[in-house]
Amino acid sequence: MSAPRKRWWRFATSATAASVAVLVLGALAPAGAAPATISGMSVDDYVARYDHPMGSQIARVEGDHSTAQTQAIAAGDVTAAASVEGIDVSGHQGNVDWANYWGQGKRFAYVKATEGTYYTNPYFAQQYNGSYNIGMIRGAYHFATPDTASGAAQANYFVDHGGGWSADGKTLPGALDMEYNPYGSTCYGLSKSAMTAWIKDFSDTYHARTGRYPVIYTSTNWWSQCVDGAFAATNPLWIARYAASVGTLPFNWSFYTFWQYSSTPIDQNTFNGAYDRLQVLATSKG
């Protein structure tokens, strides 16, 4: 991103409005629907400029040290641990061939819905509905920018643009993507206590709107630098670590729910449990 935040803020806000109808009506849109041009920009240019995929900043700062062997270990191919394989996607993947990933054994997916209060994924309907239609359990995620709007404002924006939850047995609770700042200081200029308060504001607002607490996605390294609060009692953990093991978990979590173990050739994840437990996560309020 070459343009400073303030220079494109107003443009991004107005540009997003053009895609709101597609996202709000996502459940009704055909899975193969192609997004329209947004405010004179091609959709792909819009995505390239404003979309930060889950883990993109973790891979940038911490690196992706996964190999074919570590991916096999994480995926459970060489262990006896119960797990379920999945992926996460954003606007950068465009229209996803969900049948291909289903054939690879992927059984869940997280789809980027929003970033800040200025970006909505123009491919959201195809990705969110397509994963559902192929048979996957799916959920939506939000890339947080805590220096641009309050946690409550971003949670409401997320829910209003595809990040809600329904008790249909196929929808995972929304995920809050907390990682390095793509635009500046690692912790977005916030103290640890202020960041903790921001996350709680988002989490409590999302819970009030949906009846579910969001999954929190992060890396141990980022969390230890930027947050001093405990969320293990309410929020499932999605840990990012591109290696053969998850390593040390962030403060106060003794258990991880999802593990993003590689960013290549696409973001790859595993659920820490058997398929019936994934179904429970998709149906149980909490």
GROMACS .gro file of C-alpha atoms in nm:
model
  286
    1MET     CA    1   0.000   0.000   0.000
    2SER     CA    2   0.170   0.313  -0.116
    3ALA     CA    3  -0.105   0.560  -0.028
    4PRO     CA    4  -0.127   0.675   0.334
    5ARG     CA    5  -0.445   0.584   0.516
    6LYS     CA    6  -0.589   0.936   0.519
    7ARG     CA    7  -0.554   0.983   0.144
    8TRP     CA    8  -0.775   0.689   0.050
    9TRP     CA    9  -1.010   0.671   0.348
   10ARG     CA   10  -1.295   0.868   0.193
   11PHE     CA   11  -1.258   0.692  -0.142
   12ALA     CA   12  -1.264   0.350   0.017
   13THR     CA   13  -1.575   0.429   0.218
   14SER     CA   14  -1.769   0.544  -0.087
   15ALA     CA   15  -1.632   0.265  -0.304
   16THR     CA   16  -1.755   0.005  -0.060
   17ALA     CA   17  -2.112   0.126  -0.092
   18ALA     CA   18  -2.126  -0.004  -0.447
   19SER     CA   19  -2.081  -0.361  -0.327
   20VAL     CA   20  -2.302  -0.348  -0.019
   21ALA     CA   21  -2.608  -0.479  -0.203
   22VAL     CA   22  -2.422  -0.787  -0.317
   23LEU     CA   23  -2.299  -0.858   0.035
   24VAL     CA   24  -2.622  -0.788   0.219
   25LEU     CA   25  -2.805  -1.014  -0.023
   26GLY     CA   26  -2.526  -1.268  -0.023
   27ALA     CA   27  -2.748  -1.553   0.085
   28LEU     CA   28  -2.969  -1.491  -0.219
   29ALA     CA   29  -2.697  -1.435  -0.478
   30PRO     CA   30  -2.604  -1.725  -0.708
   31ALA     CA   31  -2.278  -1.890  -0.608
   32GLY     CA   32  -2.114  -1.801  -0.939
   33ALA     CA   33  -2.221  -1.436  -0.947
   34ALA     CA   34  -1.940  -1.209  -1.066
   35PRO     CA   35  -1.889  -0.879  -0.882
   36ALA     CA   36  -1.926  -0.550  -1.068
   37THR     CA   37  -1.673  -0.274  -1.123
   38ILE     CA   38  -1.641  -0.057  -0.812
   39SER     CA   39  -1.629   0.324  -0.848
   40GLY     CA   40  -1.452   0.310  -1.180
   41MET     CA   41  -1.186   0.066  -1.061
   42SER     CA   42  -1.171  -0.295  -1.169
   43VAL     CA   43  -1.265  -0.524  -0.886
   44ASP     CA   44  -0.922  -0.682  -0.885
   45ASP     CA   45  -0.754  -0.340  -0.855
   46TYR     CA   46  -0.988  -0.258  -0.567
   47VAL     CA   47  -0.898  -0.584  -0.392
   48ALA     CA   48  -0.525  -0.538  -0.452
   49ARG     CA   49  -0.536  -0.191  -0.298
   50TYR     CA   50  -0.753  -0.249   0.009
   51ASP     CA   51  -0.768  -0.622   0.093
   52HIS     CA   52  -0.524  -0.765   0.350
   53PRO     CA   53  -0.574  -1.142   0.370
   54MET     CA   54  -0.569  -1.325   0.698
   55GLY     CA   55  -0.209  -1.394   0.795
   56SER     CA   56  -0.058  -1.171   0.528
   57GLN     CA   57   0.109  -0.948   0.786
   58ILE     CA   58   0.213  -1.239   1.006
   59ALA     CA   59   0.384  -1.402   0.710
   60ARG     CA   60   0.542  -1.066   0.621
   61VAL     CA   61   0.687  -1.013   0.968
   62GLU     CA   62   0.740  -1.364   1.104
   63GLY     CA   63   0.787  -1.551   0.777
   64ASP     CA   64   0.633  -1.875   0.652
   65HIS     CA   65   0.867  -2.155   0.755
   66SER     CA   66   0.635  -2.436   0.656
   67THR     CA   67   0.753  -2.716   0.431
   68ALA     CA   68   0.584  -3.012   0.268
   69GLN     CA   69   0.675  -3.215   0.576
   70THR     CA   70   0.546  -2.964   0.831
   71GLN     CA   71   0.227  -2.923   0.630
   72ALA     CA   72   0.172  -3.298   0.636
   73ILE     CA   73   0.227  -3.307   1.012
   74ALA     CA   74  -0.010  -3.017   1.072
   75ALA     CA   75  -0.273  -3.165   0.844
   76GLY     CA   76  -0.272  -3.486   1.046
   77ASP     CA   77  -0.141  -3.698   0.759
   78VAL     CA   78   0.135  -3.844   0.974
   79THR     CA   79  -0.030  -3.829   1.317
   80ALA     CA   80  -0.324  -4.002   1.480
   81ALA     CA   81  -0.478  -3.682   1.615
   82ALA     CA   82  -0.838  -3.611   1.515
   83SER     CA   83  -0.857  -3.304   1.295
   84VAL     CA   84  -1.050  -3.147   1.008
   85GLU     CA   85  -0.886  -2.970   0.716
   86GLY     CA   86  -0.994  -2.629   0.586
   87ILE     CA   87  -0.883  -2.312   0.411
   88ASP     CA   88  -0.944  -1.940   0.436
   89VAL     CA   89  -0.988  -1.706   0.140
   90SER     CA   90  -1.024  -1.336   0.066
   91GLY     CA   91  -1.087  -1.119  -0.237
   92HIS     CA   92  -0.743  -1.216  -0.368
   93GLN     CA   93  -0.871  -1.565  -0.454
   94GLY     CA   94  -1.154  -1.428  -0.671
   95ASN     CA   95  -1.412  -1.686  -0.771
   96VAL     CA   96  -1.304  -2.002  -0.590
   97ASP     CA   97  -1.329  -2.352  -0.738
   98TRP     CA   98  -1.487  -2.506  -0.432
   99ALA     CA   99  -1.530  -2.849  -0.590
  100ASN     CA  100  -1.151  -2.864  -0.626
  101TYR     CA  101  -1.091  -2.795  -0.256
  102TRP     CA  102  -1.368  -3.032  -0.153
  103GLY     CA  103  -1.191  -3.298  -0.357
  104GLN     CA  104  -0.872  -3.222  -0.162
  105GLY     CA  105  -1.054  -3.305   0.162
  106LYS     CA  106  -1.119  -2.952   0.283
  107ARG     CA  107  -1.433  -2.952   0.495
  108PHE     CA  108  -1.449  -2.599   0.632
  109ALA     CA  109  -1.369  -2.251   0.507
  110TYR     CA  110  -1.344  -1.900   0.644
  111VAL     CA  111  -1.417  -1.618   0.400
  112LYS     CA  112  -1.305  -1.258   0.446
  113ALA     CA  113  -1.605  -1.028   0.468
  114THR     CA  114  -1.467  -0.693   0.581
  115GLU     CA  115  -1.172  -0.480   0.685
  116GLY     CA  116  -1.200  -0.177   0.913
  117THR     CA  117  -1.521   0.005   0.825
  118TYR     CA  118  -1.413   0.082   0.469
  119TYR     CA  119  -1.376  -0.246   0.278
  120THR     CA  120  -1.608  -0.531   0.185
  121ASN     CA  121  -1.494  -0.834  -0.013
  122PRO     CA  122  -1.659  -0.807  -0.357
  123TYR     CA  123  -1.624  -1.185  -0.404
  124PHE     CA  124  -1.790  -1.261  -0.072
  125ALA     CA  125  -2.117  -1.401  -0.210
  126GLN     CA  126  -1.946  -1.647  -0.446
  127GLN     CA  127  -1.702  -1.761  -0.181
  128TYR     CA  128  -1.937  -1.777   0.117
  129ASN     CA  129  -2.227  -1.936  -0.069
  130GLY     CA  130  -2.007  -2.156  -0.285
  131SER     CA  131  -1.832  -2.317   0.011
  132TYR     CA  132  -2.170  -2.378   0.174
  133ASN     CA  133  -2.322  -2.522  -0.142
  134ILE     CA  134  -2.039  -2.772  -0.189
  135GLY     CA  135  -2.100  -2.898   0.164
  136MET     CA  136  -1.844  -2.716   0.375
  137ILE     CA  137  -1.906  -2.564   0.715
  138ARG     CA  138  -1.812  -2.201   0.666
  139GLY     CA  139  -1.771  -1.874   0.849
  140ALA     CA  140  -1.669  -1.514   0.783
  141TYR     CA  141  -1.378  -1.311   0.915
  142HIS     CA  142  -1.293  -0.945   0.974
  143PHE     CA  143  -0.945  -0.789   0.938
  144ALA     CA  144  -0.918  -0.545   1.227
  145THR     CA  145  -0.767  -0.197   1.200
  146PRO     CA  146  -0.796  -0.074   1.560
  147ASP     CA  147  -0.665   0.274   1.479
  148THR     CA  148  -0.945   0.362   1.234
  149ALA     CA  149  -1.268   0.294   1.426
  150SER     CA  150  -1.385   0.151   1.756
  151GLY     CA  151  -1.423  -0.219   1.818
  152ALA     CA  152  -1.800  -0.179   1.835
  153ALA     CA  153  -1.813   0.009   1.505
  154GLN     CA  154  -1.608  -0.257   1.330
  155ALA     CA  155  -1.809  -0.543   1.482
  156ASN     CA  156  -2.132  -0.383   1.361
  157TYR     CA  157  -1.985  -0.324   1.016
  158PHE     CA  158  -1.877  -0.689   1.004
  159VAL     CA  159  -2.219  -0.824   1.104
  160ASP     CA  160  -2.394  -0.590   0.861
  161HIS     CA  161  -2.176  -0.704   0.570
  162GLY     CA  162  -2.179  -1.081   0.588
  163GLY     CA  163  -2.024  -1.159   0.926
  164GLY     CA  164  -2.335  -1.270   1.111
  165TRP     CA  165  -2.418  -1.613   1.244
  166SER     CA  166  -2.716  -1.844   1.204
  167ALA     CA  167  -2.799  -2.170   1.377
  168ASP     CA  168  -2.817  -2.372   1.055
  169GLY     CA  169  -2.543  -2.615   1.157
  170LYS     CA  170  -2.319  -2.501   0.870
  171THR     CA  171  -2.213  -2.153   0.989
  172LEU     CA  172  -1.913  -2.097   1.216
  173PRO     CA  173  -1.895  -1.797   1.448
  174GLY     CA  174  -1.728  -1.495   1.291
  175ALA     CA  175  -1.353  -1.456   1.334
  176LEU     CA  176  -1.164  -1.143   1.437
  177ASP     CA  177  -0.828  -1.119   1.260
  178MET     CA  178  -0.576  -0.947   1.490
  179GLU     CA  179  -0.229  -0.911   1.340
  180TYR     CA  180   0.048  -0.670   1.248
  181ASN     CA  181  -0.047  -0.329   1.116
  182PRO     CA  182  -0.002  -0.316   0.736
  183TYR     CA  183   0.027   0.063   0.748
  184GLY     CA  184   0.249   0.150   1.041
  185SER     CA  185   0.332   0.067   1.403
  186THR     CA  186   0.292  -0.296   1.506
  187CYS     CA  187   0.022  -0.231   1.766
  188TYR     CA  188  -0.161   0.043   1.573
  189GLY     CA  189  -0.040   0.305   1.817
  190LEU     CA  190  -0.234   0.152   2.108
  191SER     CA  191  -0.107   0.050   2.449
  192LYS     CA  192  -0.163  -0.309   2.559
  193SER     CA  193  -0.453  -0.208   2.782
  194ALA     CA  194  -0.610   0.000   2.504
  195MET     CA  195  -0.579  -0.288   2.257
  196THR     CA  196  -0.734  -0.526   2.509
  197ALA     CA  197  -1.024  -0.285   2.552
  198TRP     CA  198  -1.065  -0.256   2.173
  199ILE     CA  199  -1.082  -0.633   2.130
  200LYS     CA  200  -1.330  -0.665   2.416
  201ASP     CA  201  -1.544  -0.391   2.259
  202PHE     CA  202  -1.552  -0.584   1.932
  203SER     CA  203  -1.611  -0.919   2.100
  204ASP     CA  204  -1.891  -0.798   2.328
  205THR     CA  205  -2.064  -0.616   2.044
  206TYR     CA  206  -2.045  -0.919   1.818
  207HIS     CA  207  -2.186  -1.135   2.097
  208ALA     CA  208  -2.470  -0.891   2.155
  209ARG     CA  209  -2.556  -0.896   1.785
  210THR     CA  210  -2.524  -1.271   1.719
  211GLY     CA  211  -2.528  -1.462   2.046
  212ARG     CA  212  -2.176  -1.591   1.971
  213TYR     CA  213  -1.834  -1.474   2.076
  214PRO     CA  214  -1.598  -1.439   1.780
  215VAL     CA  215  -1.306  -1.667   1.721
  216ILE     CA  216  -0.983  -1.467   1.768
  217TYR     CA  217  -0.712  -1.519   1.507
  218THR     CA  218  -0.360  -1.408   1.595
  219SER     CA  219   0.003  -1.510   1.641
  220THR     CA  220   0.166  -1.553   1.980
  221ASN     CA  221   0.438  -1.304   1.890
  222TRP     CA  222   0.196  -1.026   1.791
  223TRP     CA  223  -0.033  -1.091   2.088
  224SER     CA  224   0.250  -1.079   2.342
  225GLN     CA  225   0.360  -0.741   2.207
  226CYS     CA  226   0.019  -0.577   2.184
  227VAL     CA  227  -0.236  -0.730   2.426
  228ASP     CA  228  -0.243  -0.787   2.801
  229GLY     CA  229  -0.596  -0.919   2.847
  230ALA     CA  230  -0.735  -1.272   2.878
  231PHE     CA  231  -1.001  -1.400   2.637
  232ALA     CA  232  -0.973  -1.777   2.675
  233ALA     CA  233  -1.292  -1.801   2.879
  234THR     CA  234  -1.507  -1.668   2.597
  235ASN     CA  235  -1.326  -1.670   2.262
  236PRO     CA  236  -1.196  -1.973   2.070
  237LEU     CA  237  -0.834  -1.932   1.956
  238TRP     CA  238  -0.719  -1.952   1.596
  239ILE     CA  239  -0.339  -1.959   1.609
  240ALA     CA  240  -0.113  -1.869   1.318
  241ARG     CA  241   0.224  -2.045   1.308
  242TYR     CA  242   0.382  -2.177   0.992
  243ALA     CA  243   0.590  -2.460   1.130
  244ALA     CA  244   0.560  -2.823   1.242
  245SER     CA  245   0.386  -2.736   1.570
  246VAL     CA  246   0.174  -2.456   1.710
  247GLY     CA  247   0.436  -2.377   1.974
  248THR     CA  248   0.353  -2.161   2.276
  249LEU     CA  249  -0.001  -2.025   2.272
  250PRO     CA  250  -0.092  -1.665   2.352
  251PHE     CA  251  -0.152  -1.565   2.712
  252ASN     CA  252  -0.419  -1.759   2.901
  253TRP     CA  253  -0.516  -1.994   2.619
  254SER     CA  254  -0.434  -2.357   2.697
  255PHE     CA  255  -0.610  -2.494   2.390
  256TYR     CA  256  -0.637  -2.388   2.026
  257THR     CA  257  -0.945  -2.442   1.810
  258PHE     CA  258  -0.795  -2.367   1.468
  259TRP     CA  259  -0.436  -2.362   1.348
  260GLN     CA  260  -0.329  -2.181   1.030
  261TYR     CA  261  -0.018  -2.382   0.956
  262SER     CA  262   0.080  -2.252   0.612
  263SER     CA  263   0.012  -1.966   0.374
  264THR     CA  264   0.116  -2.164   0.066
  265PRO     CA  265  -0.014  -2.246  -0.185
  266ILE     CA  266  -0.324  -2.108  -0.010
  267ASP     CA  267  -0.393  -2.040   0.358
  268GLN     CA  268  -0.425  -2.386   0.510
  269ASN     CA  269  -0.589  -2.461   0.843
  270THR     CA  270  -0.678  -2.750   1.064
  271PHE     CA  271  -0.953  -2.778   1.324
  272ASN     CA  272  -0.836  -2.927   1.652
  273GLY     CA  273  -1.093  -3.204   1.686
  274ALA     CA  274  -1.312  -3.446   1.497
  275TYR     CA  275  -1.577  -3.339   1.248
  276ASP     CA  276  -1.862  -3.376   1.498
  277ARG     CA  277  -1.688  -3.123   1.725
  278LEU     CA  278  -1.667  -2.880   1.434
  279GLN     CA  279  -2.042  -2.924   1.394
  280VAL     CA  280  -2.087  -2.840   1.761
  281LEU     CA  281  -1.890  -2.517   1.715
  282ALA     CA  282  -2.124  -2.428   1.430
  283THR     CA  283  -2.439  -2.488   1.635
  284SER     CA  284  -2.372  -2.413   2.003
  285LYS     CA  285  -2.427  -2.063   2.134
  286GLY     CA  286  -2.180  -1.920   2.380
   0.00000   0.00000   0.00000
